[in-house]
PDB file of C-alpha atoms in Angstrom:
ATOM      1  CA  UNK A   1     110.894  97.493 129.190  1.00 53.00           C
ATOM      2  CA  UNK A   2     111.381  93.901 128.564  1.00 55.00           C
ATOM      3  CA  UNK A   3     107.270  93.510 128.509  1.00 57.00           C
ATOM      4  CA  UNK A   4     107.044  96.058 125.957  1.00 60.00           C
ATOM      5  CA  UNK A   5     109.828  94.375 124.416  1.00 65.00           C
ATOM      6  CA  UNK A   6     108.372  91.431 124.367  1.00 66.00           C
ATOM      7  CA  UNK A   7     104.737  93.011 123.008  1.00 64.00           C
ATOM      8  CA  UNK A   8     106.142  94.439 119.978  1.00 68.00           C
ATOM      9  CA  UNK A   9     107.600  91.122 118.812  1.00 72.00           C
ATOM     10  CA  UNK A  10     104.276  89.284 119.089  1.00 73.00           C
ATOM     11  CA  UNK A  11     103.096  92.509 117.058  1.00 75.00           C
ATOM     12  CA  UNK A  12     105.864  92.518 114.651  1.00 77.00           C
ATOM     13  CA  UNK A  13     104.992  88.790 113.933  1.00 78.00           C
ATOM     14  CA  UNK A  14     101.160  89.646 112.773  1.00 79.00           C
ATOM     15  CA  UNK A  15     102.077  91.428 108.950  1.00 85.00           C
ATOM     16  CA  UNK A  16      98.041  92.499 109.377  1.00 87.00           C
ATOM     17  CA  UNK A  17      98.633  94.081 112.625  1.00 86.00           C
ATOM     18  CA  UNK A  18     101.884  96.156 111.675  1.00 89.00           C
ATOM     19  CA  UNK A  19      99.635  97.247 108.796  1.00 92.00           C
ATOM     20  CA  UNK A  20      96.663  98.326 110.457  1.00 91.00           C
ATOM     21  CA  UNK A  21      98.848 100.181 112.726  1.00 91.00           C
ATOM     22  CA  UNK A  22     100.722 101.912 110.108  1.00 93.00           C
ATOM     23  CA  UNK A  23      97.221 102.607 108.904  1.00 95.00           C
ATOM     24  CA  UNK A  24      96.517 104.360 112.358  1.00 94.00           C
ATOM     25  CA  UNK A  25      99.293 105.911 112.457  1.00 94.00           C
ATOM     26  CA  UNK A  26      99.004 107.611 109.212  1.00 96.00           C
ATOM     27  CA  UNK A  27      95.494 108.947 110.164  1.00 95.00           C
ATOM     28  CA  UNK A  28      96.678 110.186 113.406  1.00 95.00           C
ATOM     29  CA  UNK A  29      99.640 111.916 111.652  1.00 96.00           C
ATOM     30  CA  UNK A  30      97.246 113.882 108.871  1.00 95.00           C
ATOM     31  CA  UNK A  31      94.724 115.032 111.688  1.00 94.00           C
ATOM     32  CA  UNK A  32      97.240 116.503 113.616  1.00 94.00           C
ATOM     33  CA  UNK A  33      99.020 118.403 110.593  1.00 95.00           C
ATOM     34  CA  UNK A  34      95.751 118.731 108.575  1.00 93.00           C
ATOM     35  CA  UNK A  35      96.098 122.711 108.632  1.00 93.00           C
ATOM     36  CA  UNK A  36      99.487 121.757 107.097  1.00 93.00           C
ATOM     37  CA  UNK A  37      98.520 119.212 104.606  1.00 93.00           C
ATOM     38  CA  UNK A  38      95.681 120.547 103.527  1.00 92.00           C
ATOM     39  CA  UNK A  39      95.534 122.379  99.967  1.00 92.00           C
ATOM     40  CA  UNK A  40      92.411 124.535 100.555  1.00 92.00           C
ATOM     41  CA  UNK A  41      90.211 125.834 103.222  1.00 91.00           C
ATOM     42  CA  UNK A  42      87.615 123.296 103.847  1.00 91.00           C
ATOM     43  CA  UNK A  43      84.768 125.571 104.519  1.00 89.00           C
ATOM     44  CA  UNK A  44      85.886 127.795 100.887  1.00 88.00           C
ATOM     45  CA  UNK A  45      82.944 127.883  98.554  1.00 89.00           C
ATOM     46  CA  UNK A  46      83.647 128.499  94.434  1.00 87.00           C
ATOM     47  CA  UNK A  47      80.349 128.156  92.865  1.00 86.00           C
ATOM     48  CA  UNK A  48      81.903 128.682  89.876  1.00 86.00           C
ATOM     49  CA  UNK A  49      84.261 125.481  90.250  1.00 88.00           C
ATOM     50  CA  UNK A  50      81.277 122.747  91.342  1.00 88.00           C
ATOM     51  CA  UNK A  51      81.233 119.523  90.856  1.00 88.00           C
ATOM     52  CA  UNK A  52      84.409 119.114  89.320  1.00 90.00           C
ATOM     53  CA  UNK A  53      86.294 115.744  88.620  1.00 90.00           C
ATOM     54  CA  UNK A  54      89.562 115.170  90.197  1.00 91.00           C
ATOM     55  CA  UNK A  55      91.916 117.064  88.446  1.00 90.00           C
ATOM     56  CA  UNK A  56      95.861 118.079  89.037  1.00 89.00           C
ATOM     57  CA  UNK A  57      94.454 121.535  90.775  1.00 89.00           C
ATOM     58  CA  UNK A  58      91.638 119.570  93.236  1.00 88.00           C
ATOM     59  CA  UNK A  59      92.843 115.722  93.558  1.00 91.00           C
ATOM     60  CA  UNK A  60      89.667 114.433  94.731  1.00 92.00           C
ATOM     61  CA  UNK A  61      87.926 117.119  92.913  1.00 90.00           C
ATOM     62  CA  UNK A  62      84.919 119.386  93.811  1.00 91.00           C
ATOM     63  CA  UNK A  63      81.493 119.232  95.780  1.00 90.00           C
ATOM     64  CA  UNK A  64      78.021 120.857  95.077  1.00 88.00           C
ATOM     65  CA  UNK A  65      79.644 124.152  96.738  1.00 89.00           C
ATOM     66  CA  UNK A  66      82.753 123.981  94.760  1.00 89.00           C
ATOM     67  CA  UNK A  67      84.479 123.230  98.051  1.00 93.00           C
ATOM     68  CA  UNK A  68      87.713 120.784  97.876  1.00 93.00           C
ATOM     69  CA  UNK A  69      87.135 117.169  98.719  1.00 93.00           C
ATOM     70  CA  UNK A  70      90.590 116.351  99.507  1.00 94.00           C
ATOM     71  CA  UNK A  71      90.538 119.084 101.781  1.00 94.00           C
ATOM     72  CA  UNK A  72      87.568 118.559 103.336  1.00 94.00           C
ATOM     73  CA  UNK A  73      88.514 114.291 104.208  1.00 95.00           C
ATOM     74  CA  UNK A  74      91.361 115.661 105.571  1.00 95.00           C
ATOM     75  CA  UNK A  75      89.769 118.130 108.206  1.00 95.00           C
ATOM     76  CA  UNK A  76      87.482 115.257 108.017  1.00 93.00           C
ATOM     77  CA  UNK A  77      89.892 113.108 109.841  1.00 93.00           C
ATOM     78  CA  UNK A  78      90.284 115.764 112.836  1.00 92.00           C
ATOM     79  CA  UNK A  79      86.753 115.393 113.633  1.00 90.00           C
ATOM     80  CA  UNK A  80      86.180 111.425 112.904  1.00 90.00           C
ATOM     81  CA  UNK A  81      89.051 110.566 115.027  1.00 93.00           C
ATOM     82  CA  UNK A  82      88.033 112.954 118.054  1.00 92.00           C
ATOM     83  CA  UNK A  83      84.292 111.071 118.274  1.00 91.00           C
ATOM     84  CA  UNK A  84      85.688 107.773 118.103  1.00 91.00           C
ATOM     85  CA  UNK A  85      88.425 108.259 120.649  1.00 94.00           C
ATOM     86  CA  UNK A  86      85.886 110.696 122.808  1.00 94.00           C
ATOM     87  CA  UNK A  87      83.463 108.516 122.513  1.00 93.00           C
ATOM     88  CA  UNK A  88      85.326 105.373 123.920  1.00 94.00           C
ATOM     89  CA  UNK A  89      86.546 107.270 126.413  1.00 95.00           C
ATOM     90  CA  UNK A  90      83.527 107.998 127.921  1.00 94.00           C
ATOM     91  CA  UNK A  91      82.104 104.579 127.351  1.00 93.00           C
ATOM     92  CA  UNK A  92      85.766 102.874 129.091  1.00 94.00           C
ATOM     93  CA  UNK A  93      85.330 105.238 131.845  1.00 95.00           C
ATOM     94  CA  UNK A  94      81.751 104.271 132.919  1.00 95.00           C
ATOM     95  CA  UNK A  95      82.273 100.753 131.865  1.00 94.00           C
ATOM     96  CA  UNK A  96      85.184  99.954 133.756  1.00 95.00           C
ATOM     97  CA  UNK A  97      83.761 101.747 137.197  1.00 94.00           C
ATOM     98  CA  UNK A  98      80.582  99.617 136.886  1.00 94.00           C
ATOM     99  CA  UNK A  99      82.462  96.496 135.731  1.00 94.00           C
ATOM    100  CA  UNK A 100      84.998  97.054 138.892  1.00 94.00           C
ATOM    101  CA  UNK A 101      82.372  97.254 141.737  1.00 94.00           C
ATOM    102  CA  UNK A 102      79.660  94.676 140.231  1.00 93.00           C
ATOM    103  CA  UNK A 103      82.224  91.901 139.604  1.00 91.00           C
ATOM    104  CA  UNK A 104      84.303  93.044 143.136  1.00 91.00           C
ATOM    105  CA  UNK A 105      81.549  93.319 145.730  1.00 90.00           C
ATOM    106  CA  UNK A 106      79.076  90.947 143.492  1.00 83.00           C
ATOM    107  CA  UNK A 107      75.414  89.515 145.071  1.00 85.00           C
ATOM    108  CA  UNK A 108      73.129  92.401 145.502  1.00 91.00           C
ATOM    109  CA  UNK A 109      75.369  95.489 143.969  1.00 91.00           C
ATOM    110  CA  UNK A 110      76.041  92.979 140.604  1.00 90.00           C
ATOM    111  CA  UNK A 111      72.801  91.917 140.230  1.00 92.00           C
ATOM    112  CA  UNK A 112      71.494  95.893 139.893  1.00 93.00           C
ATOM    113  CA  UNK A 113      74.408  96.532 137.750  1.00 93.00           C
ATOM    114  CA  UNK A 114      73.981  93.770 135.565  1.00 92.00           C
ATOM    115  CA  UNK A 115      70.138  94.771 135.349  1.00 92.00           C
ATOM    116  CA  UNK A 116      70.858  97.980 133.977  1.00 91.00           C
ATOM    117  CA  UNK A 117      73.769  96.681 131.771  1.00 91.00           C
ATOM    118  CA  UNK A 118      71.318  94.196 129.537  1.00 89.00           C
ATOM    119  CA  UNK A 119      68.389  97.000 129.765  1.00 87.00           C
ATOM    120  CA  UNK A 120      71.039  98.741 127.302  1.00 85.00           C
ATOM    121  CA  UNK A 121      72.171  95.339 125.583  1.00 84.00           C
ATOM    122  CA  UNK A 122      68.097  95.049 124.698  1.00 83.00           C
ATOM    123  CA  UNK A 123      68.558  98.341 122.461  1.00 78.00           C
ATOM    124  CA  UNK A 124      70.428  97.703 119.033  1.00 75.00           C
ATOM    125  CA  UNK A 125      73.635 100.158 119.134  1.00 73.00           C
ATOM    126  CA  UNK A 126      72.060 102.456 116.530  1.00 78.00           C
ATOM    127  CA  UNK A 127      68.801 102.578 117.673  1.00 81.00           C
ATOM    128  CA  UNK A 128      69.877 102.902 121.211  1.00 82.00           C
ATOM    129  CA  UNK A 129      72.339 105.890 120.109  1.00 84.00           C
ATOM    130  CA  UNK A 130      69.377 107.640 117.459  1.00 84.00           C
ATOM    131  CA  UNK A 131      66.923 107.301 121.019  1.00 84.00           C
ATOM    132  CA  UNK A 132      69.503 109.401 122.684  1.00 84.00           C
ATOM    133  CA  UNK A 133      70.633 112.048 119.819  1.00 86.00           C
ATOM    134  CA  UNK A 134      66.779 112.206 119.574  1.00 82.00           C
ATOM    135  CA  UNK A 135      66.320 113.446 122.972  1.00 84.00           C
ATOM    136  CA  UNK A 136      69.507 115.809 123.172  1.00 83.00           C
ATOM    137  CA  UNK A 137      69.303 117.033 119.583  1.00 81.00           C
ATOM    138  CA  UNK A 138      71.424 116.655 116.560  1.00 82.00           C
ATOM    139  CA  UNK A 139      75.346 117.621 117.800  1.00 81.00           C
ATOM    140  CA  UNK A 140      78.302 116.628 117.096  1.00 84.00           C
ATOM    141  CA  UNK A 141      78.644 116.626 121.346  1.00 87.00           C
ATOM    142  CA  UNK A 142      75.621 114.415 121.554  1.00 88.00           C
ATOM    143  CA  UNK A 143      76.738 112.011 119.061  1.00 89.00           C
ATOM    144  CA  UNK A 144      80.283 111.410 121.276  1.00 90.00           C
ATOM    145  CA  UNK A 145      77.607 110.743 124.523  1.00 91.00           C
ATOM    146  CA  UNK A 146      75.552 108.353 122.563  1.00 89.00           C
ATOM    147  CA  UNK A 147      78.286 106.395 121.119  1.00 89.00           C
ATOM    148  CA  UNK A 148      79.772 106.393 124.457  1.00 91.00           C
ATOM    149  CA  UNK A 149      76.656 105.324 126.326  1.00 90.00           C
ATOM    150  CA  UNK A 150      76.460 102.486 123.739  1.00 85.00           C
ATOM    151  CA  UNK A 151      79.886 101.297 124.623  1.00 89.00           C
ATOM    152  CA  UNK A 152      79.424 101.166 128.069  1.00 92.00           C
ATOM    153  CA  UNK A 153      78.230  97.618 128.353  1.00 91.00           C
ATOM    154  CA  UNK A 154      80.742  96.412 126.450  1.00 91.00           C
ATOM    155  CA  UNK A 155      83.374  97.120 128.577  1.00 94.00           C
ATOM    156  CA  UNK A 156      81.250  96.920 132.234  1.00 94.00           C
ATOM    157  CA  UNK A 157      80.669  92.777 131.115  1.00 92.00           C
ATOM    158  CA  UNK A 158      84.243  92.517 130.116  1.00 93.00           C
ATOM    159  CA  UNK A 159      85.819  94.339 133.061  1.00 94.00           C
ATOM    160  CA  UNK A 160      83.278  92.505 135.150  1.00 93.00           C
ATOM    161  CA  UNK A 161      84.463  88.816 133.996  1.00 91.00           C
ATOM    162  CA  UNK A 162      87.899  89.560 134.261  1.00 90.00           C
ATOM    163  CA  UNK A 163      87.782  91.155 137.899  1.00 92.00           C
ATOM    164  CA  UNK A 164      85.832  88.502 139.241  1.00 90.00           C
ATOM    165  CA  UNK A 165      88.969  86.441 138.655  1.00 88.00           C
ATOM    166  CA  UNK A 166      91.424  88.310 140.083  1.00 87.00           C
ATOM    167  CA  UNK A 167      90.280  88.992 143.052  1.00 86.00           C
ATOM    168  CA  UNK A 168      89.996  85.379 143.504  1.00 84.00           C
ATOM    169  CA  UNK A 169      93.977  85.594 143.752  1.00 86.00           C
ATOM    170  CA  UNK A 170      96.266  85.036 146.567  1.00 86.00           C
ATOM    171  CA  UNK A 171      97.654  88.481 146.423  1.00 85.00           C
ATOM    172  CA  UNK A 172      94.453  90.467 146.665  1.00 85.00           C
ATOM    173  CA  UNK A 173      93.619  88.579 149.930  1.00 84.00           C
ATOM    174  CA  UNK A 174      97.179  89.375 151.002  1.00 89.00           C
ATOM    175  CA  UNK A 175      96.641  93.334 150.272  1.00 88.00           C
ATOM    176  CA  UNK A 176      92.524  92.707 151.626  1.00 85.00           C
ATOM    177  CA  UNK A 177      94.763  91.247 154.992  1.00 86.00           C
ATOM    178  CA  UNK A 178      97.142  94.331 154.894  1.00 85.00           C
ATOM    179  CA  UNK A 179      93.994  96.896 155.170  1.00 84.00           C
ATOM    180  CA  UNK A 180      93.863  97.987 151.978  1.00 84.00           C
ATOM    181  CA  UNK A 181      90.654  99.663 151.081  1.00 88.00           C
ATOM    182  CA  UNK A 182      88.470  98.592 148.386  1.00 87.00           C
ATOM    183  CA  UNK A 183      88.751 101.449 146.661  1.00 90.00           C
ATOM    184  CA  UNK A 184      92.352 100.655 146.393  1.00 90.00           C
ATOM    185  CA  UNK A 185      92.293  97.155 145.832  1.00 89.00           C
ATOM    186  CA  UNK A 186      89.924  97.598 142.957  1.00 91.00           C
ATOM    187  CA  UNK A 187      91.323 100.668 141.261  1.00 90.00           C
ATOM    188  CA  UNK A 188      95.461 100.207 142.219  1.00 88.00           C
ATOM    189  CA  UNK A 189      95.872  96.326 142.268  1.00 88.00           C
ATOM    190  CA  UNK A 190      92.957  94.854 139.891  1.00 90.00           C
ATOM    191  CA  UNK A 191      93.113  97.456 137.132  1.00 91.00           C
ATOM    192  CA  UNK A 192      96.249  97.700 136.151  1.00 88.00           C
ATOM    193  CA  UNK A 193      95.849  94.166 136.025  1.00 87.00           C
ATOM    194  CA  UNK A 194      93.046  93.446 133.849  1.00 88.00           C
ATOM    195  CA  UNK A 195      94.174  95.988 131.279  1.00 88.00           C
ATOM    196  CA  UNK A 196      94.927  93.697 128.715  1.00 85.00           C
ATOM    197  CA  UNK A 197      91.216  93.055 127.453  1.00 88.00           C
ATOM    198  CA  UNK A 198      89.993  96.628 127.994  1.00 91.00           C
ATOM    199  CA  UNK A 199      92.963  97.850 125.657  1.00 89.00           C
ATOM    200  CA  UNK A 200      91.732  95.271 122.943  1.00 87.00           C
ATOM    201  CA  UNK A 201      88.565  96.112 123.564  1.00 90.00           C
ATOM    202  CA  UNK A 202      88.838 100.050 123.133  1.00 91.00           C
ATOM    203  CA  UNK A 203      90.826  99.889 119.986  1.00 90.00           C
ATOM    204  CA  UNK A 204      87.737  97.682 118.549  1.00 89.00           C
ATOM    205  CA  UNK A 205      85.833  99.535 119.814  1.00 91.00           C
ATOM    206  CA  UNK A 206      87.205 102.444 118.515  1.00 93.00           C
ATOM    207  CA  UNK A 207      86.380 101.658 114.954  1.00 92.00           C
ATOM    208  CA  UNK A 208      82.568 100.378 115.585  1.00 90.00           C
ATOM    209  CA  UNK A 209      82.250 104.381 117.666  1.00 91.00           C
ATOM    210  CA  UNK A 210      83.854 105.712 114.060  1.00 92.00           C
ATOM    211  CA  UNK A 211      81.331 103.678 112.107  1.00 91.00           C
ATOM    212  CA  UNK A 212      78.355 104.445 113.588  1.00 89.00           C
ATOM    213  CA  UNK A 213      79.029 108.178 114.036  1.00 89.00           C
ATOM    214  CA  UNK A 214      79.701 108.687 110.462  1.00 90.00           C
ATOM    215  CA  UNK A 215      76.529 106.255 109.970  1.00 88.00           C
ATOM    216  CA  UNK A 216      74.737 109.133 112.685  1.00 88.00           C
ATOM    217  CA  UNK A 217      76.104 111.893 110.356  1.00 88.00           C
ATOM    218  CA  UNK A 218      74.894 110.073 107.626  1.00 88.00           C
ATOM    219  CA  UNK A 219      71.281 110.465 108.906  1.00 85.00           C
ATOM    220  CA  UNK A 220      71.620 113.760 109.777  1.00 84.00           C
ATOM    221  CA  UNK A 221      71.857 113.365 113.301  1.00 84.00           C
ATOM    222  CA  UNK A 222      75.432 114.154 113.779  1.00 80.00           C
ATOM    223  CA  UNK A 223      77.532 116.648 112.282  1.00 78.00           C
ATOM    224  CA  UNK A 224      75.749 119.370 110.725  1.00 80.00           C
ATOM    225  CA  UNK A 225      76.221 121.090 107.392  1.00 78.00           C
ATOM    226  CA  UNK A 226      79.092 122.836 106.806  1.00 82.00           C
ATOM    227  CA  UNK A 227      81.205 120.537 108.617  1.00 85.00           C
ATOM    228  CA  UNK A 228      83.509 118.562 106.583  1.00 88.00           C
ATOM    229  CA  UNK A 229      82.819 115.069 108.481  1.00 89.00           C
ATOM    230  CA  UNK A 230      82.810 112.117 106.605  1.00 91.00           C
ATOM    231  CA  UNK A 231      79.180 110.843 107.203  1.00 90.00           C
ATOM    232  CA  UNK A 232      77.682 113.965 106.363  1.00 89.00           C
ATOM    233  CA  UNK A 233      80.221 114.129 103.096  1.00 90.00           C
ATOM    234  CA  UNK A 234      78.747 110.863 102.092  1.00 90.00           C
ATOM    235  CA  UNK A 235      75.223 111.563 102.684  1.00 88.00           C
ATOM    236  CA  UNK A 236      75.212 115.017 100.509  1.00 88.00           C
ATOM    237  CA  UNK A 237      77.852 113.101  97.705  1.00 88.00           C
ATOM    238  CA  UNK A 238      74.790 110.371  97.494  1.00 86.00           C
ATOM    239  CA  UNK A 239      72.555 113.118  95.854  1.00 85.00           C
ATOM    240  CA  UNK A 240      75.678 112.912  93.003  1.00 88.00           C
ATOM    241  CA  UNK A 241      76.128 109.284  92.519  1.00 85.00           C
ATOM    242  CA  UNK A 242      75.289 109.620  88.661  1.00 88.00           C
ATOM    243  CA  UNK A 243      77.316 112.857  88.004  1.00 87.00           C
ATOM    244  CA  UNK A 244      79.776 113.364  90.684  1.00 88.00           C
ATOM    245  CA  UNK A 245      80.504 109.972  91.882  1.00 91.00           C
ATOM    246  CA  UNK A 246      83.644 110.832  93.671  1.00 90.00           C
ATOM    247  CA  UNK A 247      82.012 113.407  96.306  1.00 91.00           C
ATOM    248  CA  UNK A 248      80.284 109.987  97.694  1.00 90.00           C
ATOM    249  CA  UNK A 249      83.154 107.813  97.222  1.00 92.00           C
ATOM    250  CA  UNK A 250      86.749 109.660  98.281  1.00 93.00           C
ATOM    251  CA  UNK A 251      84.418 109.837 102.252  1.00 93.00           C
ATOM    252  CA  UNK A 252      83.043 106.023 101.597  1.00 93.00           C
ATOM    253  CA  UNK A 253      86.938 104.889 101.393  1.00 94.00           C
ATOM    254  CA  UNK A 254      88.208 107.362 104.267  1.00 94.00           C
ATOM    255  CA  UNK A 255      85.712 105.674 106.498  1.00 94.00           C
ATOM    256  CA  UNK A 256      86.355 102.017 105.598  1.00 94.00           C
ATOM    257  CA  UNK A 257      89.973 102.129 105.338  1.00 95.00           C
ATOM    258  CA  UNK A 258      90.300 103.383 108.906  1.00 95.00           C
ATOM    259  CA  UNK A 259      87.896 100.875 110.495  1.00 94.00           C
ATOM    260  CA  UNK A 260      89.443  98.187 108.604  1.00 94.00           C
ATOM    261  CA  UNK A 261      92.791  99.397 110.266  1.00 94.00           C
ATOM    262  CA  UNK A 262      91.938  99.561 113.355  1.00 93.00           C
ATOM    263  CA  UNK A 263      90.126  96.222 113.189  1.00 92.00           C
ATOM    264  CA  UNK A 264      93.496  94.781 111.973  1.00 91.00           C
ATOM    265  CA  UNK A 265      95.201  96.234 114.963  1.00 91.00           C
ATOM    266  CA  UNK A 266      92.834  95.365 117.211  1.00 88.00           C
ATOM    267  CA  UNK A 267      93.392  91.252 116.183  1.00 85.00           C
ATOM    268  CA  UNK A 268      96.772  91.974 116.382  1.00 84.00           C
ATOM    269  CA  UNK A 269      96.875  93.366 120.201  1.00 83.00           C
ATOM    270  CA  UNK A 270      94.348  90.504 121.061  1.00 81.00           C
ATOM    271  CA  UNK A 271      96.701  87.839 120.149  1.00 76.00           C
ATOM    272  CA  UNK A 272      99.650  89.689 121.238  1.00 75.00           C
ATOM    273  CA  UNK A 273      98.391  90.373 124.985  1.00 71.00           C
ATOM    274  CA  UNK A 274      96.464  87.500 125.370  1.00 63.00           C
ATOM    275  CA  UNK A 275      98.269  84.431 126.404  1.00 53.00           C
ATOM    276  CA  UNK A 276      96.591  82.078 125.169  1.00 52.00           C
ATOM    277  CA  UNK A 277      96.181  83.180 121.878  1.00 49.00           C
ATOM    278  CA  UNK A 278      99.937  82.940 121.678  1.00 49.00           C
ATOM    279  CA  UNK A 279     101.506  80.236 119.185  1.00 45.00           C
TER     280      UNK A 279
END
């Protein structure tokens, strides 16, 4: 308790952080509710009512199918959220096993690791993730495993660094000199203690796997029409810059406000977990 304690002062002391988490927090709270929140149906077409401004009735107004906006970034947030967090996941979970036995049992086993690790560095993250999505096919599955696949290397080099560290450290030769396995050692008494960078890491993370699956979306090799996600919101609103300028720019600030919050939050942890970031 006292670490955790001790964690949220050194947040409470960054004004940016505490804001980028209420930021979070906010967008956590209106996915989960968004059935709740929501005014409309998301998917509800009104020909009749397209392209309208905002307006008292639709508060972000109308798209091309006469489908509420406001309604729509709000589902939106379900799906935007669930690919970023997805995708991490699968990208910390890969990572962190490769990182674990490369930087543990080193020569030989790290070299091959490392190998593959830069052969995914070489790729830009888009390009690397449109290779992949072009292979499995436009999905909204596919983009979550080509985000993820992007993030693995990421986390393998900083998992990597940090365990070949630790088990430099007196108390991993005791446990080594107890007959712990390596499985053990690596996974029980090295993890847990290495966590600091890989939670920094994710919730950066986190926001670049948002970005660049709305960016996906935005190419048309993400979500697919109707879905209300916010790349695919801002690629159809761009057809309505001169007329409808909202449709293009209620998803363009749903997408930057939440990577800007999470960046914010991300600082914050850094300097609050790392110890020598600490003032």
């Amino acid at each position: 308790m006292e670490r955790w304690s001790s964690f949220y002062k050194q947040i409470q002391k960054n004004k940016m952080a505490m804001i980028g988490g209420y930021i979070i927090l906010f967008y956590i709270i209106v996915a989960i509710f968004a059935p709740l929140i929501a005014p409309y149906d998301p998917l509800e077409m009104n020909l009749l009512n397209k392209l309208q401004p905002p307006s008292l009735e639709n508060w972000m107004g109308t798209d091309d199918k006469g489908r509420d906006v406001l309604s729509r970034l709000i589902y939106g947030s379900q799906l935007s959220l669930t690919v970023g967090v997805v995708s991490v996941a699968i990208g910390a979970f890969v990572g962190i096993i490769l990182g674990l036995v490369s930087g543990y049992y080193g020569k030989m086993v790290d070299t091959v690791i490392m190998r593959f690790i830069d052969v995914l560095l070489a790729f830009p993250g888009i390009l690397l993730a449109l290779a992949i999505i072009s292979a499995l096919g436009p999905d909204l599955i596919n983009v979550m495993i080509a985000v993820g696949v992007f993030s693995i290397p990421t986390f393998a080099r900083i998992v990597r660094g940090s365990t070949l560290s630790t088990k430099k450290m007196e108390y991993v030769d005791a446990i080594r000199a107890l007959g712990a396995t390596d499985f053990k050692i690596m996974f029980v008494h090295i993890l847990p203690n290495i966590m600091s960078p890989i939670i920094v890491q994710g919730t950066l993370r986190l926001a670049t796997a948002i970005l660049t699956a709305a960016g996906l979306s935005f190419l048309g090799m993400g979500a697919q029409p109707p879905s209300p996600e916010w790349g695919a919101m801002l690629s159809s609103g761009r057809n309505f810059l001169w007329n409808a300028p909202h449709l293009a720019t209620f998803p363009g600030l749903a997408i930057a406000i939440i990577v800007m919050g999470l960046n914010m939050f991300g600082d914050g942890l850094r300097d609050a977990l790392d110890p020598r970031m600490k003032r």
